[in-house]
PDB file of C-alpha atoms in Angstrom:
ATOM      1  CA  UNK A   1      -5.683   2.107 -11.234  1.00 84.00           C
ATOM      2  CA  UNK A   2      -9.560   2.803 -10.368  1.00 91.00           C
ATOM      3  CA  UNK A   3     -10.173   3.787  -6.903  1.00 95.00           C
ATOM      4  CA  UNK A   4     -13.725   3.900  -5.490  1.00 97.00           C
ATOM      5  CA  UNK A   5     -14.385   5.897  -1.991  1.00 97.00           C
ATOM      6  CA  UNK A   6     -17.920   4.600  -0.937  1.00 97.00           C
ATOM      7  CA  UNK A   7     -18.813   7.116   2.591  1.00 95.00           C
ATOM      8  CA  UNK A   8     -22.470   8.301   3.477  1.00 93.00           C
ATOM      9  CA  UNK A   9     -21.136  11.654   4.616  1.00 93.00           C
ATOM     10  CA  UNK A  10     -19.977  13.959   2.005  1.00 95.00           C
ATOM     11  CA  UNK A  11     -16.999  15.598   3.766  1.00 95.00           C
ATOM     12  CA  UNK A  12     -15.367  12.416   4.883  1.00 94.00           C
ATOM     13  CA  UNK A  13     -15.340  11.481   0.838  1.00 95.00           C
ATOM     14  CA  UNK A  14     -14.055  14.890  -0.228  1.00 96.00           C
ATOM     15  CA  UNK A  15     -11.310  15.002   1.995  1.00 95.00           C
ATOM     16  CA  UNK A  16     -10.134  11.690   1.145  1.00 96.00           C
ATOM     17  CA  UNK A  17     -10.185  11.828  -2.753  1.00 95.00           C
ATOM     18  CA  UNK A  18      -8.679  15.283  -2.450  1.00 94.00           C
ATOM     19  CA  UNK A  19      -5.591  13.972  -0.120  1.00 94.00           C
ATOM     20  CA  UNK A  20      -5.282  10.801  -2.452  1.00 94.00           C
ATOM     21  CA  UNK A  21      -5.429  13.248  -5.522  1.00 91.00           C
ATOM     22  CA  UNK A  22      -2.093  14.935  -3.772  1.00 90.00           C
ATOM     23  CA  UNK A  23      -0.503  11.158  -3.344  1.00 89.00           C
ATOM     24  CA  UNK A  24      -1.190  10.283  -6.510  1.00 86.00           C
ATOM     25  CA  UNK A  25      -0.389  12.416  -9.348  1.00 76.00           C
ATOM     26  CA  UNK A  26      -0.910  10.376 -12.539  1.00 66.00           C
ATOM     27  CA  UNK A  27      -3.459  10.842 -15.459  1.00 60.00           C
ATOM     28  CA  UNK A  28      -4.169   6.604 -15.241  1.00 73.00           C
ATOM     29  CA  UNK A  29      -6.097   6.947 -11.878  1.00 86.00           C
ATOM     30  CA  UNK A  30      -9.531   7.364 -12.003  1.00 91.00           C
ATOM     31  CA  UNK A  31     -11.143   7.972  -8.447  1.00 94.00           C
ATOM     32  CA  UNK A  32     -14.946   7.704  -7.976  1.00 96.00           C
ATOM     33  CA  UNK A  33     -16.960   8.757  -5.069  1.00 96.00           C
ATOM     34  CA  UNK A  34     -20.062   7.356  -3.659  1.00 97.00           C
ATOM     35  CA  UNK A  35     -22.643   8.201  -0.987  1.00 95.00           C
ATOM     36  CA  UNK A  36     -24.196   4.829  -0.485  1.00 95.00           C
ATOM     37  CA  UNK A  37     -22.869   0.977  -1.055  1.00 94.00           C
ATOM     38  CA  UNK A  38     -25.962   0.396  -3.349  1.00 95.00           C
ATOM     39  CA  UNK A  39     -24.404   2.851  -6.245  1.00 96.00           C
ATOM     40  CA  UNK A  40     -20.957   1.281  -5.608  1.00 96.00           C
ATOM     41  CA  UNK A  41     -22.396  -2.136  -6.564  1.00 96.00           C
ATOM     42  CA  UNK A  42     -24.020  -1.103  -9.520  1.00 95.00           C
ATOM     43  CA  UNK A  43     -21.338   0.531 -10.388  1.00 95.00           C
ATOM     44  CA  UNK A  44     -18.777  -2.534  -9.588  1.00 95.00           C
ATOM     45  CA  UNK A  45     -21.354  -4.758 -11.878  1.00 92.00           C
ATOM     46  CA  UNK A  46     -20.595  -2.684 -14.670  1.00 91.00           C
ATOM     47  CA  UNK A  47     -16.649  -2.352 -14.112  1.00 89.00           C
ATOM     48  CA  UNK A  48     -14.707  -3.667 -11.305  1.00 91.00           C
ATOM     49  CA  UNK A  49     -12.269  -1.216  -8.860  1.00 94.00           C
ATOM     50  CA  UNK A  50      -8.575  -2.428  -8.300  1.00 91.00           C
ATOM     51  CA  UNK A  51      -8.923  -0.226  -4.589  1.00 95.00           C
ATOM     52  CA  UNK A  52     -11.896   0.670  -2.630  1.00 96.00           C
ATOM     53  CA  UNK A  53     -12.434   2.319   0.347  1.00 96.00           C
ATOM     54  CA  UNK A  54     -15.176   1.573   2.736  1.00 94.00           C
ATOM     55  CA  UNK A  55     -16.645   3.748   5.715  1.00 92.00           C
ATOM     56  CA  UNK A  56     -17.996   0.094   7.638  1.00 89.00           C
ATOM     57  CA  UNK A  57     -20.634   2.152   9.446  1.00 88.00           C
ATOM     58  CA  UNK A  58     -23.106   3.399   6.951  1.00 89.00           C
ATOM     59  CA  UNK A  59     -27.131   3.313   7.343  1.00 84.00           C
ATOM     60  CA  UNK A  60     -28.031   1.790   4.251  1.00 83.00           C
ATOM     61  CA  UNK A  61     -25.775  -0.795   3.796  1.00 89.00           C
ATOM     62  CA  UNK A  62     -22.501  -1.082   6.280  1.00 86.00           C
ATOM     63  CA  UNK A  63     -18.981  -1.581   4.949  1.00 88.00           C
ATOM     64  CA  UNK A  64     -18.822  -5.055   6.042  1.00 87.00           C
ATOM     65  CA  UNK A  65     -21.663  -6.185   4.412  1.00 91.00           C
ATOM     66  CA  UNK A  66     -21.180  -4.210   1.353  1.00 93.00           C
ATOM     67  CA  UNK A  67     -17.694  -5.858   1.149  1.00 92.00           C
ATOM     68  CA  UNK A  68     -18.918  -9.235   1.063  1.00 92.00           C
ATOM     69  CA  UNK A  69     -21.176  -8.044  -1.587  1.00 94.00           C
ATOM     70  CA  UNK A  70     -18.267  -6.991  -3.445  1.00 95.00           C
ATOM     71  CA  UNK A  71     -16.443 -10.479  -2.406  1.00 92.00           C
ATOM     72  CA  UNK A  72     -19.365 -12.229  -4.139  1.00 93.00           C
ATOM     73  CA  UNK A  73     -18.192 -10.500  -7.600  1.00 93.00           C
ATOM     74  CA  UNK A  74     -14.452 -10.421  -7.018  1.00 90.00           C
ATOM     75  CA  UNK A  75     -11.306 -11.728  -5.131  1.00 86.00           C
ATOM     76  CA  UNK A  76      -8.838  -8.866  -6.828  1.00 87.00           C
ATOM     77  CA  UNK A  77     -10.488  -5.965  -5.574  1.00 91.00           C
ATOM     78  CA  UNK A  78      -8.153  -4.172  -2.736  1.00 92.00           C
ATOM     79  CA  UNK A  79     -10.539  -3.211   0.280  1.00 93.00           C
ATOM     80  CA  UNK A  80      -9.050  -0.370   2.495  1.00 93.00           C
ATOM     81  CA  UNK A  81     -12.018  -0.063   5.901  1.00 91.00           C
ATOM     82  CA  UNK A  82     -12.675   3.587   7.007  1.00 90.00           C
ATOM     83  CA  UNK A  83     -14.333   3.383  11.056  1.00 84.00           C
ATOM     84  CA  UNK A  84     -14.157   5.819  13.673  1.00 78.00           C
ATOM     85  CA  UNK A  85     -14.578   2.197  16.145  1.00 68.00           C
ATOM     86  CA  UNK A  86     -11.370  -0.303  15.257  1.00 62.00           C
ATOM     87  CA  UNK A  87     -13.461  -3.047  17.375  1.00 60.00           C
ATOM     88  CA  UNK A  88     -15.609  -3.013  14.123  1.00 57.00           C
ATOM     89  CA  UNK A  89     -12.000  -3.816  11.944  1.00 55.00           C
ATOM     90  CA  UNK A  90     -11.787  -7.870  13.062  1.00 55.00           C
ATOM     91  CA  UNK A  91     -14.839  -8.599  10.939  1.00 56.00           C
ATOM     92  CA  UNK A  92     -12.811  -7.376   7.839  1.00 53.00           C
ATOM     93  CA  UNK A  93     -10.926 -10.753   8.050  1.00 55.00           C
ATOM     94  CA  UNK A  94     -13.691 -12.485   6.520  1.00 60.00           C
ATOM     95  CA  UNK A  95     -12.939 -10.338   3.020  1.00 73.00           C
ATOM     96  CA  UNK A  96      -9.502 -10.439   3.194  1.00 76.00           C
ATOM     97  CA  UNK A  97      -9.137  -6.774   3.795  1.00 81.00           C
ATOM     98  CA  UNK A  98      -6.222  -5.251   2.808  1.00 85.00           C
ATOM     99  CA  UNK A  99      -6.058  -2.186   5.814  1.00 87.00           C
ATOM    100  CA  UNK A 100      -7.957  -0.272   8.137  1.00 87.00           C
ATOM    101  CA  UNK A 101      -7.450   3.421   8.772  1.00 89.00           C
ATOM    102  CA  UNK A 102      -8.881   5.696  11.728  1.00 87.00           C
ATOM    103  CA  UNK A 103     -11.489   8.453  10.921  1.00 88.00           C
ATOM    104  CA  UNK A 104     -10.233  11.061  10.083  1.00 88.00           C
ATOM    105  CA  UNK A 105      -7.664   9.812   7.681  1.00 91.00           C
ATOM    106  CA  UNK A 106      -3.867  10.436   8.829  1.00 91.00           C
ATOM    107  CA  UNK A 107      -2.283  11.298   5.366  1.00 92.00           C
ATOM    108  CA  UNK A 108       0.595   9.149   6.523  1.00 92.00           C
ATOM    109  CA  UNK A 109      -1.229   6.307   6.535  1.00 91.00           C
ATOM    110  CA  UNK A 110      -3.283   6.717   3.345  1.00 92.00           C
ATOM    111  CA  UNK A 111       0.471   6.790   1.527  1.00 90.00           C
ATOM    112  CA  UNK A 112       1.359   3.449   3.043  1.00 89.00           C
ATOM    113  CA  UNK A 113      -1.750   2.084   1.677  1.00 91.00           C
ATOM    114  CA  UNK A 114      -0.755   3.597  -1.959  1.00 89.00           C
ATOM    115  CA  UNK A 115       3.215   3.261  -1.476  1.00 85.00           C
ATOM    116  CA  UNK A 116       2.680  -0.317  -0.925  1.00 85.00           C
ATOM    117  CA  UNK A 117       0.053  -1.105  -3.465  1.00 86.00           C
ATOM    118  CA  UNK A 118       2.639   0.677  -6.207  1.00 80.00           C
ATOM    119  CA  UNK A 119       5.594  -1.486  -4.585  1.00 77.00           C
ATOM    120  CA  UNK A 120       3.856  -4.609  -5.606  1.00 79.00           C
ATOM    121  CA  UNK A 121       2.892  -3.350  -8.801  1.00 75.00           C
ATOM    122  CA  UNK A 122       6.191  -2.541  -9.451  1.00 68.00           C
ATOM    123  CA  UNK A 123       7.705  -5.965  -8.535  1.00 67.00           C
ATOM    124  CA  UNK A 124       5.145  -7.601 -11.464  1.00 72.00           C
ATOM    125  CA  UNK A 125       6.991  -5.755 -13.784  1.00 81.00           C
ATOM    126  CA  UNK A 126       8.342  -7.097 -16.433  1.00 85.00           C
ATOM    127  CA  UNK A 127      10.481  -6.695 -20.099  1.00 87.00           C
ATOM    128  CA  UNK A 128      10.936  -8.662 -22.730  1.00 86.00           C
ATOM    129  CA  UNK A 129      14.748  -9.463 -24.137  1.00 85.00           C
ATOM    130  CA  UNK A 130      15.117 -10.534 -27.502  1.00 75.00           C
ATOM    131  CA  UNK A 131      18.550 -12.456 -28.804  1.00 63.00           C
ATOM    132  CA  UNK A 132      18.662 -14.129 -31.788  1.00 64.00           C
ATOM    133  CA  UNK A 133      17.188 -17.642 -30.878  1.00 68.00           C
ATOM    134  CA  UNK A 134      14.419 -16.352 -28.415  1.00 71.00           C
ATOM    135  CA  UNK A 135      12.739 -13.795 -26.284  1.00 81.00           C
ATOM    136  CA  UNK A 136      12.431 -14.182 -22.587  1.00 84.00           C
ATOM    137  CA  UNK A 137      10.156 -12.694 -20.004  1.00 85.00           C
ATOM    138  CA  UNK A 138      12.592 -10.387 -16.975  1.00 89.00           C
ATOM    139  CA  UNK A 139      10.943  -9.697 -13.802  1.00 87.00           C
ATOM    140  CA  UNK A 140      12.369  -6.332 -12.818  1.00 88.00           C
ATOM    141  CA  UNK A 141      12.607  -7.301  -9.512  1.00 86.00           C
ATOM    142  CA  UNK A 142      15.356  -9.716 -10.516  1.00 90.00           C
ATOM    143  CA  UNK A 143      17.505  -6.989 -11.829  1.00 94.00           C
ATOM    144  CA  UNK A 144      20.445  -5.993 -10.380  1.00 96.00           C
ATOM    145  CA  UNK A 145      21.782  -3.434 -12.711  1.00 97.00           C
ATOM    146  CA  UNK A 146      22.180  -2.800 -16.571  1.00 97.00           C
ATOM    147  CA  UNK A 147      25.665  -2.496 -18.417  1.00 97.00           C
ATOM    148  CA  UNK A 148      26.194  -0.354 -21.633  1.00 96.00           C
ATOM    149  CA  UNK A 149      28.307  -2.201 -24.073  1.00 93.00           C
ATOM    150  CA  UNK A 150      28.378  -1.089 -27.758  1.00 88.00           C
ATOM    151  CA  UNK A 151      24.492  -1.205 -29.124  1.00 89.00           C
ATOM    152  CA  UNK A 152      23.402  -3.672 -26.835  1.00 92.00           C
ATOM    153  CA  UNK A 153      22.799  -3.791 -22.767  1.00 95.00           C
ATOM    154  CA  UNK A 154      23.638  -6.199 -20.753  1.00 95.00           C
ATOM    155  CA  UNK A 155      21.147  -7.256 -18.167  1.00 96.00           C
ATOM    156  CA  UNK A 156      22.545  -8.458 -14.798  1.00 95.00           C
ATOM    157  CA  UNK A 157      20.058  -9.925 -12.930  1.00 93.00           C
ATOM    158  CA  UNK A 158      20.750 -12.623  -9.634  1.00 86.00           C
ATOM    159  CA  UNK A 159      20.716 -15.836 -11.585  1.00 86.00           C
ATOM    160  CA  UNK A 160      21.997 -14.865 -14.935  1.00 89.00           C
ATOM    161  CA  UNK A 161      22.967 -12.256 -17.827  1.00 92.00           C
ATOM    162  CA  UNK A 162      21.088 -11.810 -20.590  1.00 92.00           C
ATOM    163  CA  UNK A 163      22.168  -9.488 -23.939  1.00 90.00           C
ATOM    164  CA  UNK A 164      19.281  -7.110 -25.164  1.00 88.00           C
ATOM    165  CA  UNK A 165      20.074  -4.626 -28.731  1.00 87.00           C
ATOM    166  CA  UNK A 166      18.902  -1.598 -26.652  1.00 90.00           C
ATOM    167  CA  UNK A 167      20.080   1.765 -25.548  1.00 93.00           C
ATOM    168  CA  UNK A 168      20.719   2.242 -22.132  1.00 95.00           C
ATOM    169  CA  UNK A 169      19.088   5.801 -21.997  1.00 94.00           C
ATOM    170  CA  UNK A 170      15.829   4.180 -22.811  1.00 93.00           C
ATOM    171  CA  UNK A 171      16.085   1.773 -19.884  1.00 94.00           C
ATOM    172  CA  UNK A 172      16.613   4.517 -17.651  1.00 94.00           C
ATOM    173  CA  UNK A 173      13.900   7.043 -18.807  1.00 92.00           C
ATOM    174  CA  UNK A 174      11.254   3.406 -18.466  1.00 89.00           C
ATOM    175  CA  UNK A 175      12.561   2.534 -14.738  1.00 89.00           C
ATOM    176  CA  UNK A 176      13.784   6.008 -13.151  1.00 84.00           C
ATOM    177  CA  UNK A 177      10.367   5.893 -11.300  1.00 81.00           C
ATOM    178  CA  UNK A 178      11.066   2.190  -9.987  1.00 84.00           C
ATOM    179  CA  UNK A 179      13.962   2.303  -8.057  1.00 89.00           C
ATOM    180  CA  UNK A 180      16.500   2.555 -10.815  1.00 94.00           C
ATOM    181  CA  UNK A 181      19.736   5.462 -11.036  1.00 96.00           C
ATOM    182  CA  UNK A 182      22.342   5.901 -13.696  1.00 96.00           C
ATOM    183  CA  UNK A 183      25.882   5.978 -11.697  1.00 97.00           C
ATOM    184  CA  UNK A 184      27.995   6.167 -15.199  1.00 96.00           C
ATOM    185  CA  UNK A 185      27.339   6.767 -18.768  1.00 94.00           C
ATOM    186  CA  UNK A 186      27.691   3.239 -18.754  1.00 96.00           C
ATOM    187  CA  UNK A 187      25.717   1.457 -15.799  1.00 97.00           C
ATOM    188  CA  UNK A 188      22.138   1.478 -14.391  1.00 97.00           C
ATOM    189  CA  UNK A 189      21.801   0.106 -11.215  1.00 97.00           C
ATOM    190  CA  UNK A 190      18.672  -1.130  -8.995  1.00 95.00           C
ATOM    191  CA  UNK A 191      18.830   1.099  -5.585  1.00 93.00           C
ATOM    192  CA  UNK A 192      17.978  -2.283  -3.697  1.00 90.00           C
ATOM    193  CA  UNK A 193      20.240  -3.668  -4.657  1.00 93.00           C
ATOM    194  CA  UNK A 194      23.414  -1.359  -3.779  1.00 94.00           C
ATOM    195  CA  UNK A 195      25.124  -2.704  -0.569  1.00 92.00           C
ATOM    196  CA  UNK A 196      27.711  -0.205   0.147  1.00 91.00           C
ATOM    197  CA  UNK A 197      29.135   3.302  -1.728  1.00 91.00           C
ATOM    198  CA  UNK A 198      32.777   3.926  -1.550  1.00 86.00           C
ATOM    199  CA  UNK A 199      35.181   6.513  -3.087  1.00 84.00           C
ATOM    200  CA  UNK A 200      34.222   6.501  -6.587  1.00 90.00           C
ATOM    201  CA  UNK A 201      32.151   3.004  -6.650  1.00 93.00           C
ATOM    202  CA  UNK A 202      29.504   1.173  -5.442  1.00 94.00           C
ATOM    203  CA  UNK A 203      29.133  -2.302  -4.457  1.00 94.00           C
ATOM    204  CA  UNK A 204      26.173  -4.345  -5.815  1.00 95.00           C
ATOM    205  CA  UNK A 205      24.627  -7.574  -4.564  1.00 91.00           C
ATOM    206  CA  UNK A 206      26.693 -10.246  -5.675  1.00 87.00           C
ATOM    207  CA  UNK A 207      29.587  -8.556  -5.022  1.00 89.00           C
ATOM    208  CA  UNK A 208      30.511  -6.370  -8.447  1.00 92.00           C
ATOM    209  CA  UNK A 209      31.783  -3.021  -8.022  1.00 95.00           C
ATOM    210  CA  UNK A 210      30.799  -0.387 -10.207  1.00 96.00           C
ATOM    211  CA  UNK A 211      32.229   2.988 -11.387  1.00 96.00           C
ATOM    212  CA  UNK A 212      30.067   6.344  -9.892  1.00 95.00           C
ATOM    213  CA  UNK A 213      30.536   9.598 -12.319  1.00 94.00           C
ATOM    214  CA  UNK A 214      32.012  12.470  -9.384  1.00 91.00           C
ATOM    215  CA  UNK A 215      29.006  14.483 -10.926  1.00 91.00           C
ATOM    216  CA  UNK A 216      26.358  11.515  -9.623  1.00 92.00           C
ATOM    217  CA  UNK A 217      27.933  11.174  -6.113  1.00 90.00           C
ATOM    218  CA  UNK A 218      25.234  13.362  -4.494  1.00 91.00           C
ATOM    219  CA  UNK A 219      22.404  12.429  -6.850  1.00 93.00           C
ATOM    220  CA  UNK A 220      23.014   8.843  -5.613  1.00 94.00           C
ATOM    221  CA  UNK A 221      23.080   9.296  -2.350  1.00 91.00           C
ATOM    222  CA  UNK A 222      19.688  11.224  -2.341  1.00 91.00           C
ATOM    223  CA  UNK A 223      17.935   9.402  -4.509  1.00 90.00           C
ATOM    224  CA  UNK A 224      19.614   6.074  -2.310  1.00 89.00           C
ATOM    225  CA  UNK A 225      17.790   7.991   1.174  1.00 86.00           C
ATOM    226  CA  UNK A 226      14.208   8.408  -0.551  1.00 82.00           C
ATOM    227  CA  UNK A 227      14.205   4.799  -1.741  1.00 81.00           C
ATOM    228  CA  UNK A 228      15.260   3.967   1.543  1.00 74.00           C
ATOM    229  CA  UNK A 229      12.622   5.889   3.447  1.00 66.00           C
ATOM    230  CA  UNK A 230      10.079   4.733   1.330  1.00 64.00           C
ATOM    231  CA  UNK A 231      10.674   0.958   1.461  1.00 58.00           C
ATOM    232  CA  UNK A 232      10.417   1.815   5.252  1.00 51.00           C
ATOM    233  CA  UNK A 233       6.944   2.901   4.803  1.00 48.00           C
TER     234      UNK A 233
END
């Protein structure tokens, strides 16, 4: 993800990139500062920004203006308005802006911006399961939970089950960021998709019940509250 903070006063740009530096703690962000919307275009001519952040009242060029600028160039481009003056914030419509935050930044709002951006990066993901006559395209989102059986997985998702020669372990190290928990040696299951935990199993959408190891009881139910509380967000 590039992230672009475009602010005419210095401090309001260091605090910002240094609380989304604490949010965001992965080496494929790259976050660039600027002072004035002039060196944000240039730059945005040269390669585009998947999230920017705007201060709408700057002297050279204000946010709103600057962000039809940007507009002009590209539709994709996330744009987050910074104001000390929310009357300002109803002229954002006309860019399809995706937020507007107070000055000075609350971090809790800065992590809904980035909590929901991931969320819906997350959902686009996809994997690729290969049989013998064909491979197929699997939204993640569609998954329900994986089944160990023998050297292949089985892939539960809400319309069908698919049969991929892969190793469950791997599945789990690729989606144990993305809402995903191992409950058995044998099953890896979607936390949005859990509608109820009972003695020893829990009870997935579409009504299977699956075996929880004793030693995962807690894990699950901790892991379960996080994804919880962040979905809230």
């Amino acid at each position: 993800m590039r992230i672009a903070i475009c602010d005419d006063e210095e401090i309001y740009r260091f605090n910002l990139r240094n609380e989304l530096e604490k949010i965001i703690k992965s080496l494929d962000v790259v976050i660039d500062s600027f002072e004035s919307g002039i060196e944000l275009l240039k730059r945005f001519e040269k390669q585009e920004y998947d999230l920017i952040f705007l201060d709408i009242e700057m002297s050279q060029m204000d946010g709103i203006t600057l962000s039809k600028r940007i507009r002009e160039m590209s539709e994709k481009a996330e744009i987050v308005f910074l104001t000390s003056h929310i009357e300002f914030a109803l002229e954002g419509y006309e860019v399809n802006a995706l937020r507007y935050l107070t000055k000075p930044v609350k971090v809790e709002k800065l992590q809904e911006v980035i909590s929901f951006l991931m969320k819906r990066e997350q959902n686009k993901k996809s994997i690729w399961v290969r049989n013998k006559e064909y491979e197929e395209k699997v939204q993640i989102s569609e998954i329900i939970y994986f089944e160990a059986q023998n050297q292949n997985v089985e892939i539960h998702t809400k319309d069908r089950i698919y049969v991929h020669r892969y190793n469950i372990g791997d599945y789990e190290r690729e989606f144990q960021k993305d809402g995903f928990f191992r409950i058995h040696r044998g099953y890896l299951v979607a936390l949005g998709c859990i509608e109820s935990i009972g003695q020893g199993e829990v009870k997935m959408e579409g009504g299977m019940s699956l075996p929880i190891s004793k030693s995962k009881e807690k894990q699950l139910k901790e892991a379960l509250f996080s994804y919880v509380r962040e979905a809230a967000i």
